[in-house]
Amino acid sequence: MPRQPNSFAPLPREHGAWGLLLQSFIAGAVLGGRWTWLLMPACGLALLGFLLKEPLITLARQRFVWRQEMPESRLALPWLFGESLLILLCLGTLAAQGPLLELGGLAGAGFLLTVVAVWLTVKNRQRSMVLQIVSAAGLCSSTLLAALAAVGSIPAWAWTLWAILTAHAASAIPVVHVRLQMKIAARSKTPAETPQMAAWVWWLPLAALPALIYNVALALPLAFSFAATIAERRRLGSDEGLQEPLKRVGLRLLAVSIAHTLLTIAVLWRN
């Protein structure tokens, strides 16, 4: 159903996505080891690429879903125009100072992911776990953009940072899905389908094995993610944990994510 007239909001409602985007960018900038003014257009590009999805979703719904013209579509159009101009400005600034191949690859991947996310949202499939994990990988790629701006390339440590941050996000998303499934099942008094949890969580210790071969310290953030995920899942074993307010859950997950990012920065900084 369309939102109420004049209710278009230019800011995405996914609070966790803001954390993934900004934490990843800051981590990449910190490990880049030097301040450069190019971090400003790089941060602007990451934020604007994230913001662009909202007006695109509204306009896509107007085109393919809504039967009559809605006022929020007229509100979304100037936001789309303004954000697109700023994106081109940020891209042009970075292209004039850095390697075009890496920048073009990141921009192209971001554009493709945005198009897919918009289309699946219009098709009402935005709750797909696979889509959310892929989207998390895209948000965490802001660390690659920060590294590119800071050092003029995407070094190996930036890819390692991206992989570890993405792994943590990928381990948290199924827990949220299981919580929602169990809350729905509790209200309807039907059994919750949660066996998928194991398939999405137990790969973390397996991912630590190649990390041990490459660098033993890299197993620490992966072990942290595994422990945090298991602890969060066990909270759902009690009625008190299941009924915990979602706002409190979100703040706890954000705190855990920040702690994980700091641990990852420390590990990579030492090495």
Tab-separated table of C-alpha atoms in Angstrom:
chain	number	residue	atom	x	y	z
A	1	MET	CA	0.000	0.000	0.000
A	2	PRO	CA	1.315	3.489	-0.753
A	3	ARG	CA	2.212	5.752	2.090
A	4	GLN	CA	0.021	8.674	3.032
A	5	PRO	CA	0.251	11.767	0.803
A	6	ASN	CA	3.159	14.114	1.459
A	7	SER	CA	4.806	11.425	3.601
A	8	PHE	CA	7.911	10.928	1.459
A	9	ALA	CA	10.988	10.763	3.670
A	10	PRO	CA	14.380	11.183	1.946
A	11	LEU	CA	16.220	9.209	4.654
A	12	PRO	CA	16.284	5.387	4.651
A	13	ARG	CA	14.573	3.804	7.652
A	14	GLU	CA	17.094	0.959	8.040
A	15	HIS	CA	18.887	2.113	11.194
A	16	GLY	CA	21.343	-0.781	11.130
A	17	ALA	CA	22.334	0.080	7.572
A	18	TRP	CA	23.529	3.518	8.683
A	19	GLY	CA	25.831	1.854	11.195
A	20	LEU	CA	27.265	-0.562	8.628
A	21	LEU	CA	27.928	2.199	6.121
A	22	LEU	CA	29.539	4.712	8.478
A	23	GLN	CA	31.482	2.235	10.622
A	24	SER	CA	32.967	0.620	7.528
A	25	PHE	CA	33.971	3.959	6.031
A	26	ILE	CA	35.556	5.179	9.275
A	27	ALA	CA	37.433	1.888	9.677
A	28	GLY	CA	38.843	2.165	6.158
A	29	ALA	CA	39.831	5.796	6.723
A	30	VAL	CA	41.543	5.009	10.042
A	31	LEU	CA	43.534	2.104	8.634
A	32	GLY	CA	44.430	4.240	5.618
A	33	GLY	CA	46.736	5.999	8.039
A	34	ARG	CA	46.580	9.540	6.707
A	35	TRP	CA	44.148	12.401	6.343
A	36	THR	CA	43.324	13.638	2.863
A	37	TRP	CA	40.601	15.991	1.719
A	38	LEU	CA	39.517	13.293	-0.769
A	39	LEU	CA	37.886	11.480	2.144
A	40	MET	CA	35.202	14.185	2.079
A	41	PRO	CA	33.906	13.519	-1.475
A	42	ALA	CA	34.400	9.788	-0.863
A	43	CYS	CA	32.185	9.938	2.227
A	44	GLY	CA	29.694	12.073	0.314
A	45	LEU	CA	29.590	9.511	-2.488
A	46	ALA	CA	28.967	6.645	-0.046
A	47	LEU	CA	26.179	8.514	1.764
A	48	LEU	CA	24.512	9.823	-1.388
A	49	GLY	CA	24.580	6.392	-3.012
A	50	PHE	CA	22.772	5.074	0.058
A	51	LEU	CA	20.255	7.935	0.094
A	52	LEU	CA	19.488	7.626	-3.621
A	53	LYS	CA	17.536	4.435	-3.042
A	54	GLU	CA	14.617	6.163	-1.311
A	55	PRO	CA	13.473	8.470	-4.153
A	56	LEU	CA	14.126	5.679	-6.652
A	57	ILE	CA	11.823	3.327	-4.723
A	58	THR	CA	9.064	5.937	-4.588
A	59	LEU	CA	9.298	6.702	-8.313
A	60	ALA	CA	9.475	3.004	-9.193
A	61	ARG	CA	6.326	2.339	-7.161
A	62	GLN	CA	4.608	5.202	-8.962
A	63	ARG	CA	5.576	3.675	-12.294
A	64	PHE	CA	4.856	0.009	-11.644
A	65	VAL	CA	2.565	-0.296	-8.587
A	66	TRP	CA	0.358	2.692	-7.862
A	67	ARG	CA	-2.677	3.159	-10.069
A	68	GLN	CA	-2.863	6.926	-9.667
A	69	GLU	CA	-0.318	9.690	-9.252
A	70	MET	CA	0.694	10.153	-5.630
A	71	PRO	CA	1.959	13.427	-4.113
A	72	GLU	CA	5.104	11.787	-2.711
A	73	SER	CA	6.245	11.064	-6.256
A	74	ARG	CA	6.473	14.793	-6.951
A	75	LEU	CA	8.436	15.201	-3.711
A	76	ALA	CA	10.829	12.386	-4.616
A	77	LEU	CA	11.750	13.775	-8.037
A	78	PRO	CA	13.711	16.854	-6.869
A	79	TRP	CA	15.516	14.721	-4.279
A	80	LEU	CA	16.536	12.295	-7.012
A	81	PHE	CA	17.740	15.138	-9.216
A	82	GLY	CA	19.709	16.866	-6.459
A	83	GLU	CA	21.313	13.686	-5.122
A	84	SER	CA	22.265	12.576	-8.635
A	85	LEU	CA	24.006	15.902	-9.304
A	86	LEU	CA	25.944	15.652	-6.044
A	87	ILE	CA	26.931	12.055	-6.836
A	88	LEU	CA	28.323	13.158	-10.202
A	89	LEU	CA	30.213	15.973	-8.478
A	90	CYS	CA	31.770	13.574	-5.953
A	91	LEU	CA	32.610	11.075	-8.674
A	92	GLY	CA	34.191	13.735	-10.843
A	93	THR	CA	36.296	15.024	-7.956
A	94	LEU	CA	37.571	11.550	-7.088
A	95	ALA	CA	38.136	10.617	-10.734
A	96	ALA	CA	40.315	13.688	-11.240
A	97	GLN	CA	42.589	12.617	-8.381
A	98	GLY	CA	42.564	8.829	-8.279
A	99	PRO	CA	42.619	5.628	-10.362
A	100	LEU	CA	39.597	5.336	-12.640
A	101	LEU	CA	39.466	1.523	-12.784
A	102	GLU	CA	38.943	0.943	-9.061
A	103	LEU	CA	36.594	3.907	-8.713
A	104	GLY	CA	34.544	2.811	-11.713
A	105	GLY	CA	34.317	-0.720	-10.354
A	106	LEU	CA	33.028	0.443	-6.978
A	107	ALA	CA	30.579	2.901	-8.542
A	108	GLY	CA	29.305	0.311	-11.007
A	109	ALA	CA	28.823	-2.321	-8.296
A	110	GLY	CA	27.001	0.213	-6.120
A	111	PHE	CA	24.704	1.237	-8.957
A	112	LEU	CA	23.877	-2.375	-9.834
A	113	LEU	CA	23.139	-3.236	-6.214
A	114	THR	CA	20.891	-0.174	-5.888
A	115	VAL	CA	18.897	-1.145	-8.969
A	116	VAL	CA	18.421	-4.707	-7.691
A	117	ALA	CA	17.408	-3.485	-4.220
A	118	VAL	CA	14.894	-1.018	-5.663
A	119	TRP	CA	13.341	-3.631	-7.930
A	120	LEU	CA	13.013	-6.251	-5.192
A	121	THR	CA	11.545	-3.658	-2.821
A	122	VAL	CA	8.950	-2.742	-5.428
A	123	LYS	CA	8.190	-6.466	-5.696
A	124	ASN	CA	7.787	-6.524	-1.880
A	125	ARG	CA	10.767	-8.852	-1.394
A	126	GLN	CA	12.916	-6.474	0.642
A	127	ARG	CA	12.818	-8.873	3.621
A	128	SER	CA	14.711	-11.531	1.679
A	129	MET	CA	17.630	-12.696	3.818
A	130	VAL	CA	19.871	-13.171	0.781
A	131	LEU	CA	19.119	-9.636	-0.421
A	132	GLN	CA	19.843	-8.195	3.028
A	133	ILE	CA	23.179	-10.019	3.260
A	134	VAL	CA	24.184	-8.872	-0.234
A	135	SER	CA	23.094	-5.334	0.694
A	136	ALA	CA	25.210	-5.529	3.857
A	137	ALA	CA	28.212	-6.499	1.732
A	138	GLY	CA	27.525	-3.462	-0.423
A	139	LEU	CA	27.292	-1.141	2.579
A	140	CYS	CA	30.517	-2.515	4.029
A	141	SER	CA	32.247	-1.786	0.719
A	142	SER	CA	32.388	1.854	1.825
A	143	THR	CA	35.605	0.765	3.525
A	144	LEU	CA	37.074	0.122	0.071
A	145	LEU	CA	36.078	3.608	-1.027
A	146	ALA	CA	37.698	5.128	2.066
A	147	ALA	CA	40.899	3.189	1.444
A	148	LEU	CA	40.907	4.282	-2.196
A	149	ALA	CA	40.588	7.927	-1.169
A	150	ALA	CA	43.215	7.655	1.589
A	151	VAL	CA	45.994	5.726	-0.158
A	152	GLY	CA	45.080	5.974	-3.846
A	153	SER	CA	44.435	2.236	-4.268
A	154	ILE	CA	42.562	-0.673	-2.695
A	155	PRO	CA	45.239	-2.640	-0.823
A	156	ALA	CA	44.893	-6.199	0.435
A	157	TRP	CA	44.122	-5.085	3.996
A	158	ALA	CA	41.064	-3.184	2.734
A	159	TRP	CA	39.616	-6.347	1.191
A	160	THR	CA	40.342	-8.227	4.420
A	161	LEU	CA	38.580	-5.517	6.420
A	162	TRP	CA	35.595	-5.614	4.072
A	163	ALA	CA	35.350	-9.410	4.339
A	164	ILE	CA	35.475	-9.434	8.158
A	165	LEU	CA	32.919	-6.635	8.548
A	166	THR	CA	30.625	-8.309	6.008
A	167	ALA	CA	30.935	-11.631	7.842
A	168	HIS	CA	29.821	-9.999	11.083
A	169	ALA	CA	26.822	-8.372	9.397
A	170	ALA	CA	25.930	-11.641	7.687
A	171	SER	CA	25.927	-13.433	11.035
A	172	ALA	CA	23.637	-10.855	12.664
A	173	ILE	CA	20.958	-10.741	9.957
A	174	PRO	CA	19.684	-14.333	10.463
A	175	VAL	CA	19.349	-13.684	14.207
A	176	VAL	CA	17.010	-10.787	13.486
A	177	HIS	CA	14.982	-12.983	11.137
A	178	VAL	CA	14.752	-15.759	13.722
A	179	ARG	CA	13.612	-13.259	16.374
A	180	LEU	CA	10.835	-11.996	14.114
A	181	GLN	CA	9.785	-15.550	13.209
A	182	MET	CA	9.633	-16.569	16.856
A	183	LYS	CA	7.694	-13.460	17.900
A	184	ILE	CA	5.147	-14.077	15.126
A	185	ALA	CA	4.921	-17.738	16.094
A	186	ALA	CA	4.433	-16.821	19.768
A	187	ARG	CA	1.536	-14.503	18.915
A	188	SER	CA	-0.118	-17.054	16.637
A	189	LYS	CA	0.779	-20.014	18.906
A	190	THR	CA	2.349	-21.946	16.056
A	191	PRO	CA	5.820	-23.541	15.971
A	192	ALA	CA	8.569	-21.285	14.605
A	193	GLU	CA	10.688	-22.486	11.709
A	194	THR	CA	14.223	-21.816	12.941
A	195	PRO	CA	16.447	-24.718	11.743
A	196	GLN	CA	17.946	-22.378	9.118
A	197	MET	CA	19.791	-20.662	11.962
A	198	ALA	CA	22.500	-23.306	12.078
A	199	ALA	CA	23.243	-23.061	8.383
A	200	TRP	CA	23.751	-19.291	8.645
A	201	VAL	CA	25.832	-19.206	11.835
A	202	TRP	CA	28.107	-22.222	12.009
A	203	TRP	CA	30.088	-21.168	8.942
A	204	LEU	CA	31.819	-18.509	11.075
A	205	PRO	CA	34.224	-20.901	12.826
A	206	LEU	CA	34.884	-22.513	9.448
A	207	ALA	CA	35.733	-19.091	8.040
A	208	ALA	CA	38.261	-18.708	10.843
A	209	LEU	CA	40.309	-21.651	9.549
A	210	PRO	CA	41.723	-19.933	6.439
A	211	ALA	CA	42.144	-16.802	8.566
A	212	LEU	CA	44.349	-18.815	10.934
A	213	ILE	CA	46.525	-19.853	8.005
A	214	TYR	CA	46.801	-16.307	6.654
A	215	ASN	CA	47.112	-14.515	9.982
A	216	VAL	CA	46.232	-16.007	13.343
A	217	ALA	CA	45.003	-12.671	14.715
A	218	LEU	CA	42.247	-12.471	12.082
A	219	ALA	CA	40.436	-15.294	13.842
A	220	LEU	CA	39.710	-12.937	16.765
A	221	PRO	CA	37.029	-10.775	15.110
A	222	LEU	CA	35.464	-13.878	13.539
A	223	ALA	CA	35.352	-15.579	16.945
A	224	PHE	CA	33.835	-12.410	18.412
A	225	SER	CA	31.093	-12.457	15.755
A	226	PHE	CA	30.381	-16.131	16.439
A	227	ALA	CA	30.173	-15.633	20.208
A	228	ALA	CA	27.946	-12.555	19.867
A	229	THR	CA	25.620	-14.372	17.476
A	230	ILE	CA	25.288	-17.431	19.700
A	231	ALA	CA	24.653	-15.220	22.751
A	232	GLU	CA	21.941	-13.313	20.882
A	233	ARG	CA	20.319	-16.550	19.752
A	234	ARG	CA	20.289	-17.958	23.288
A	235	ARG	CA	18.442	-14.896	24.527
A	236	LEU	CA	15.532	-16.050	22.399
A	237	GLY	CA	15.296	-19.222	24.462
A	238	SER	CA	13.406	-17.423	27.216
A	239	ASP	CA	10.135	-15.532	27.171
A	240	GLU	CA	11.868	-12.491	28.653
A	241	GLY	CA	14.449	-12.430	25.886
A	242	LEU	CA	11.839	-12.964	23.199
A	243	GLN	CA	9.693	-10.076	24.474
A	244	GLU	CA	12.623	-7.681	24.747
A	245	PRO	CA	11.803	-4.339	23.053
A	246	LEU	CA	13.188	-4.128	19.524
A	247	LYS	CA	14.729	-0.716	20.230
A	248	ARG	CA	16.820	-2.206	23.032
A	249	VAL	CA	17.816	-5.101	20.786
A	250	GLY	CA	18.845	-2.682	18.057
A	251	LEU	CA	20.987	-0.616	20.420
A	252	ARG	CA	22.695	-3.747	21.729
A	253	LEU	CA	23.431	-4.991	18.208
A	254	LEU	CA	24.818	-1.565	17.321
A	255	ALA	CA	27.096	-1.608	20.380
A	256	VAL	CA	28.301	-5.104	19.481
A	257	SER	CA	28.925	-3.992	15.890
A	258	ILE	CA	30.976	-0.997	17.037
A	259	ALA	CA	33.011	-3.212	19.389
A	260	HIS	CA	33.614	-5.668	16.546
A	261	THR	CA	34.746	-2.870	14.229
A	262	LEU	CA	37.172	-1.539	16.844
A	263	LEU	CA	38.559	-5.043	17.417
A	264	THR	CA	39.033	-5.529	13.671
A	265	ILE	CA	40.804	-2.189	13.338
A	266	ALA	CA	43.137	-3.109	16.227
A	267	VAL	CA	43.956	-6.500	14.707
A	268	LEU	CA	44.682	-5.101	11.258
A	269	TRP	CA	46.578	-2.115	12.669
A	270	ARG	CA	49.002	-4.401	14.515
A	271	ASN	CA	49.592	-6.413	11.365
